Structure formats: C-alpha cells, structure tokens
Amino acid sequence: MKFGKRLKQQIEETLPEWRDKFLSYKDLKQLVRLISTTNPSPNAEAEFIDLLNAEIDKFNTFFVEQEEDFIIHQKELRERIKTVIETFGPGGSQPSEAEYAAEMGRIRKDIVNFHGEMVLLENYSNINYTGLAKILKKYDKRTGGLLRLPFIEKVLKQPFFTTDLISQLVKECENTMDAVFPVVAQEQAERGEREALMAAEQSIFRNTVAALVTMKELRKGSSTYGHFSLPPLSLPDADLLQSFQLPSPIPIQ
C-alpha cells in the first residue's frame, strides 16, 4: 500500500479529535510537484520548507499536550485505585465486594482506553516521522537536492519523535493491569457486566489494533532498510537515534 493511502486510512481509524493533527502529506506532495516541473514556481520551494517546519511545530505541540494529559491521567487513575481499595476493599473503611467490583470494573475500562490512547500516540509519532522521511526522499529525488539528511537530523531531536516517556507510561499501565485486575476479572461473575465492559472498550480497542498493525508495518525489517527507516517494533526506542554530519544546503528553522 502506498504511504498516502496508508496515512489516509490511519487518519480515518484514529480518534476523531486527532484527525487534523497528522502530516499534510498531500499538500507537501503537491509542492514537490511544483518545484520539480520544468517551469517551477519561484515560491514553491520556500513554501515547501515553511510547511515542513509548520508541520513539525504542529506535531510537537499536539504530542507534548497529550504527554502532559497522560501523566496527569495516570496519576488520577492510581489515586482512584487507592481510594477504592481503602474504601471498599477487604479491611477498608466500608468493605463491600459488590461496590469494590463495580468501581474496579469502571476503572479497568478507563485504563484500557487510556492504554489504547497512549499506543495511538506512539503510532502518531511513527507515522508522521515516516511521512516526513518519504516526502523528503521525493524532494531529493525529483529536485536533485540534499534536504532529507539534514532535515531528518533535525526531526530526530524533536519532542514528537522522542517516545521514551510514552513507552514508560504504557509499560506502567500494563503493570497496573497485571497487578490489580486479574482478581477483579474473576469477581465480575455476571456475563452481562463483562459484555457491557467489552462493548464500551470496543471502539478504542479497534483503533489501537489498527495502530499496532500500522506500527508493525512501518517498522518491519526489509531489504531496503536504511538510516531513515524506523527499526522493527521489538527494538528499544533508543535505537531510533542516528548521528548525521551533513550540513544543510537550505536554511532550516
């Protein structure tokens, strides 16, 4: 599948409020065509560089805002779990198996959704990086320029590309699920409760699965693997970082 179609599909499958935060790949592609024609527009190259920089600013702003929200939300979830255990759990101030199971069930749903959104943000980073690498490759190929290498060097230092914190939050979320909720799952004996919980989680789960599939495709090894490729999904995020020395022939903000 061509990247443009993959990006369009990913945008359609992500959260609605995220859809205008992805790479404006079509607009950048049109500018590359204008630059590479026999009679190029005199402003097209400057517009291309300006749009690239604006896109990076857009990615960073959105990514950092999401990170900050996730940190706050994870702290709130931990406090909710602690409160439920201290109130309704065995030895709590108002022990109640029914209330404990009901409250933990609601928290479980929220944690599953929270985990899914963090995976979607990791995918957001991957697919936008890949889109930038691909459009810069088109630019270099069609114009004979050397913009891709220095621009990717810049991208590798951007907040939206640095996913260590999100990866840590995802792992902590998974640890919380493993530590707290196996017991809760056993206590939710009624089939109706389980089905209601699954239905509530289905939408974010479907989006998360789509994101994981995309991440795997973007990161899988191939014979064309190179400096600009994301590593296979199993590699740690630190392995994404590369060192580049070539100076930029075109000013980059």
PDB file of N, CA and C in Angstrom, residues 94-136:
ATOM      1  N   GLN A  94     -15.289   0.939  54.380  1.00  0.00           N
ATOM      2  CA  GLN A  94     -16.654   0.474  54.108  1.00  0.00           C
ATOM      3  C   GLN A  94     -16.593  -0.759  53.209  1.00  0.00           C
ATOM      4  N   PRO A  95     -16.068  -1.877  53.708  1.00  0.00           N
ATOM      5  CA  PRO A  95     -15.859  -3.042  52.847  1.00  0.00           C
ATOM      6  C   PRO A  95     -17.153  -3.512  52.179  1.00  0.00           C
ATOM      7  N   SER A  96     -17.057  -3.727  50.862  1.00  0.00           N
ATOM      8  CA  SER A  96     -18.208  -4.198  50.093  1.00  0.00           C
ATOM      9  C   SER A  96     -17.703  -4.849  48.818  1.00  0.00           C
ATOM     10  N   GLU A  97     -17.931  -6.141  48.676  1.00  0.00           N
ATOM     11  CA  GLU A  97     -17.483  -6.842  47.478  1.00  0.00           C
ATOM     12  C   GLU A  97     -18.158  -6.293  46.228  1.00  0.00           C
ATOM     13  N   ALA A  98     -19.458  -6.007  46.339  1.00  0.00           N
ATOM     14  CA  ALA A  98     -20.207  -5.519  45.178  1.00  0.00           C
ATOM     15  C   ALA A  98     -19.702  -4.146  44.733  1.00  0.00           C
ATOM     16  N   GLU A  99     -19.550  -3.227  45.682  1.00  0.00           N
ATOM     17  CA  GLU A  99     -19.080  -1.892  45.342  1.00  0.00           C
ATOM     18  C   GLU A  99     -17.635  -1.923  44.830  1.00  0.00           C
ATOM     19  N   TYR A 100     -16.838  -2.765  45.463  1.00  0.00           N
ATOM     20  CA  TYR A 100     -15.435  -2.896  45.049  1.00  0.00           C
ATOM     21  C   TYR A 100     -15.355  -3.381  43.608  1.00  0.00           C
ATOM     22  N   ALA A 101     -16.102  -4.425  43.276  1.00  0.00           N
ATOM     23  CA  ALA A 101     -16.075  -4.978  41.920  1.00  0.00           C
ATOM     24  C   ALA A 101     -16.604  -3.971  40.903  1.00  0.00           C
ATOM     25  N   ALA A 102     -17.673  -3.253  41.259  1.00  0.00           N
ATOM     26  CA  ALA A 102     -18.264  -2.288  40.329  1.00  0.00           C
ATOM     27  C   ALA A 102     -17.305  -1.135  40.050  1.00  0.00           C
ATOM     28  N   GLU A 103     -16.699  -0.591  41.114  1.00  0.00           N
ATOM     29  CA  GLU A 103     -15.779   0.539  40.940  1.00  0.00           C
ATOM     30  C   GLU A 103     -14.526   0.117  40.184  1.00  0.00           C
ATOM     31  N   MET A 104     -13.990  -1.054  40.522  1.00  0.00           N
ATOM     32  CA  MET A 104     -12.803  -1.534  39.826  1.00  0.00           C
ATOM     33  C   MET A 104     -13.104  -1.832  38.355  1.00  0.00           C
ATOM     34  N   GLY A 105     -14.312  -2.299  38.080  1.00  0.00           N
ATOM     35  CA  GLY A 105     -14.703  -2.539  36.697  1.00  0.00           C
ATOM     36  C   GLY A 105     -14.697  -1.258  35.882  1.00  0.00           C
ATOM     37  N   ARG A 106     -15.201  -0.176  36.487  1.00  0.00           N
ATOM     38  CA  ARG A 106     -15.190   1.118  35.800  1.00  0.00           C
ATOM     39  C   ARG A 106     -13.762   1.624  35.593  1.00  0.00           C
ATOM     40  N   ILE A 107     -12.925   1.441  36.599  1.00  0.00           N
ATOM     41  CA  ILE A 107     -11.530   1.875  36.466  1.00  0.00           C
ATOM     42  C   ILE A 107     -10.820   1.051  35.396  1.00  0.00           C
ATOM     43  N   ARG A 108     -11.116  -0.241  35.353  1.00  0.00           N
ATOM     44  CA  ARG A 108     -10.491  -1.099  34.342  1.00  0.00           C
ATOM     45  C   ARG A 108     -10.819  -0.602  32.944  1.00  0.00           C
ATOM     46  N   LYS A 109     -12.077  -0.254  32.715  1.00  0.00           N
ATOM     47  CA  LYS A 109     -12.472   0.260  31.404  1.00  0.00           C
ATOM     48  C   LYS A 109     -11.681   1.514  31.066  1.00  0.00           C
ATOM     49  N   ASP A 110     -11.537   2.418  32.044  1.00  0.00           N
ATOM     50  CA  ASP A 110     -10.807   3.657  31.809  1.00  0.00           C
ATOM     51  C   ASP A 110      -9.331   3.391  31.521  1.00  0.00           C
ATOM     52  N   ILE A 111      -8.752   2.404  32.221  1.00  0.00           N
ATOM     53  CA  ILE A 111      -7.337   2.097  31.998  1.00  0.00           C
ATOM     54  C   ILE A 111      -7.123   1.478  30.621  1.00  0.00           C
ATOM     55  N   VAL A 112      -8.024   0.612  30.195  1.00  0.00           N
ATOM     56  CA  VAL A 112      -7.905   0.020  28.861  1.00  0.00           C
ATOM     57  C   VAL A 112      -7.959   1.114  27.787  1.00  0.00           C
ATOM     58  N   ASN A 113      -8.899   2.060  27.942  1.00  0.00           N
ATOM     59  CA  ASN A 113      -8.994   3.169  26.998  1.00  0.00           C
ATOM     60  C   ASN A 113      -7.741   4.045  27.044  1.00  0.00           C
ATOM     61  N   PHE A 114      -7.261   4.291  28.254  1.00  0.00           N
ATOM     62  CA  PHE A 114      -6.063   5.100  28.444  1.00  0.00           C
ATOM     63  C   PHE A 114      -4.853   4.446  27.779  1.00  0.00           C
ATOM     64  N   HIS A 115      -4.699   3.155  27.975  1.00  0.00           N
ATOM     65  CA  HIS A 115      -3.615   2.402  27.344  1.00  0.00           C
ATOM     66  C   HIS A 115      -3.715   2.500  25.824  1.00  0.00           C
ATOM     67  N   GLY A 116      -4.920   2.355  25.307  1.00  0.00           N
ATOM     68  CA  GLY A 116      -5.121   2.431  23.864  1.00  0.00           C
ATOM     69  C   GLY A 116      -4.737   3.786  23.299  1.00  0.00           C
ATOM     70  N   GLU A 117      -5.091   4.855  24.001  1.00  0.00           N
ATOM     71  CA  GLU A 117      -4.760   6.199  23.522  1.00  0.00           C
ATOM     72  C   GLU A 117      -3.244   6.412  23.509  1.00  0.00           C
ATOM     73  N   MET A 118      -2.537   5.861  24.494  1.00  0.00           N
ATOM     74  CA  MET A 118      -1.080   6.006  24.506  1.00  0.00           C
ATOM     75  C   MET A 118      -0.441   5.249  23.351  1.00  0.00           C
ATOM     76  N   VAL A 119      -0.966   4.071  23.031  1.00  0.00           N
ATOM     77  CA  VAL A 119      -0.466   3.328  21.871  1.00  0.00           C
ATOM     78  C   VAL A 119      -0.726   4.119  20.590  1.00  0.00           C
ATOM     79  N   LEU A 120      -1.896   4.743  20.507  1.00  0.00           N
ATOM     80  CA  LEU A 120      -2.208   5.575  19.345  1.00  0.00           C
ATOM     81  C   LEU A 120      -1.218   6.731  19.220  1.00  0.00           C
ATOM     82  N   LEU A 121      -0.789   7.305  20.348  1.00  0.00           N
ATOM     83  CA  LEU A 121       0.170   8.408  20.289  1.00  0.00           C
ATOM     84  C   LEU A 121       1.535   7.919  19.819  1.00  0.00           C
ATOM     85  N   GLU A 122       1.941   6.736  20.238  1.00  0.00           N
ATOM     86  CA  GLU A 122       3.184   6.172  19.724  1.00  0.00           C
ATOM     87  C   GLU A 122       3.102   5.985  18.211  1.00  0.00           C
ATOM     88  N   ASN A 123       1.961   5.499  17.746  1.00  0.00           N
ATOM     89  CA  ASN A 123       1.759   5.332  16.314  1.00  0.00           C
ATOM     90  C   ASN A 123       1.756   6.683  15.601  1.00  0.00           C
ATOM     91  N   TYR A 124       1.174   7.706  16.242  1.00  0.00           N
ATOM     92  CA  TYR A 124       1.169   9.065  15.690  1.00  0.00           C
ATOM     93  C   TYR A 124       2.603   9.527  15.412  1.00  0.00           C
ATOM     94  N   SER A 125       3.494   9.281  16.359  1.00  0.00           N
ATOM     95  CA  SER A 125       4.899   9.635  16.182  1.00  0.00           C
ATOM     96  C   SER A 125       5.508   8.870  15.017  1.00  0.00           C
ATOM     97  N   ASN A 126       5.265   7.571  14.971  1.00  0.00           N
ATOM     98  CA  ASN A 126       5.863   6.728  13.924  1.00  0.00           C
ATOM     99  C   ASN A 126       5.414   7.121  12.528  1.00  0.00           C
ATOM    100  N   ILE A 127       4.110   7.301  12.362  1.00  0.00           N
ATOM    101  CA  ILE A 127       3.591   7.515  11.009  1.00  0.00           C
ATOM    102  C   ILE A 127       3.939   8.906  10.499  1.00  0.00           C
ATOM    103  N   ASN A 128       3.995   9.899  11.385  1.00  0.00           N
ATOM    104  CA  ASN A 128       4.376  11.237  10.938  1.00  0.00           C
ATOM    105  C   ASN A 128       5.863  11.319  10.616  1.00  0.00           C
ATOM    106  N   TYR A 129       6.690  10.634  11.396  1.00  0.00           N
ATOM    107  CA  TYR A 129       8.113  10.560  11.052  1.00  0.00           C
ATOM    108  C   TYR A 129       8.299   9.900   9.688  1.00  0.00           C
ATOM    109  N   THR A 130       7.608   8.786   9.483  1.00  0.00           N
ATOM    110  CA  THR A 130       7.735   8.066   8.211  1.00  0.00           C
ATOM    111  C   THR A 130       7.283   8.932   7.050  1.00  0.00           C
ATOM    112  N   GLY A 131       6.188   9.672   7.243  1.00  0.00           N
ATOM    113  CA  GLY A 131       5.708  10.559   6.194  1.00  0.00           C
ATOM    114  C   GLY A 131       6.712  11.643   5.848  1.00  0.00           C
ATOM    115  N   LEU A 132       7.347  12.232   6.857  1.00  0.00           N
ATOM    116  CA  LEU A 132       8.370  13.241   6.605  1.00  0.00           C
ATOM    117  C   LEU A 132       9.546  12.654   5.828  1.00  0.00           C
ATOM    118  N   ALA A 133       9.996  11.460   6.236  1.00  0.00           N
ATOM    119  CA  ALA A 133      11.114  10.821   5.544  1.00  0.00           C
ATOM    120  C   ALA A 133      10.776  10.541   4.088  1.00  0.00           C
ATOM    121  N   LYS A 134       9.544  10.114   3.837  1.00  0.00           N
ATOM    122  CA  LYS A 134       9.143   9.781   2.466  1.00  0.00           C
ATOM    123  C   LYS A 134       8.999  11.016   1.590  1.00  0.00           C
ATOM    124  N   ILE A 135       8.416  12.092   2.125  1.00  0.00           N
ATOM    125  CA  ILE A 135       8.247  13.294   1.300  1.00  0.00           C
ATOM    126  C   ILE A 135       9.597  13.949   1.036  1.00  0.00           C
ATOM    127  N   LEU A 136      10.519  13.873   1.985  1.00  0.00           N
ATOM    128  CA  LEU A 136      11.859  14.412   1.771  1.00  0.00           C
ATOM    129  C   LEU A 136      12.632  13.576   0.752  1.00  0.00           C
TER     130      LEU A 136
END
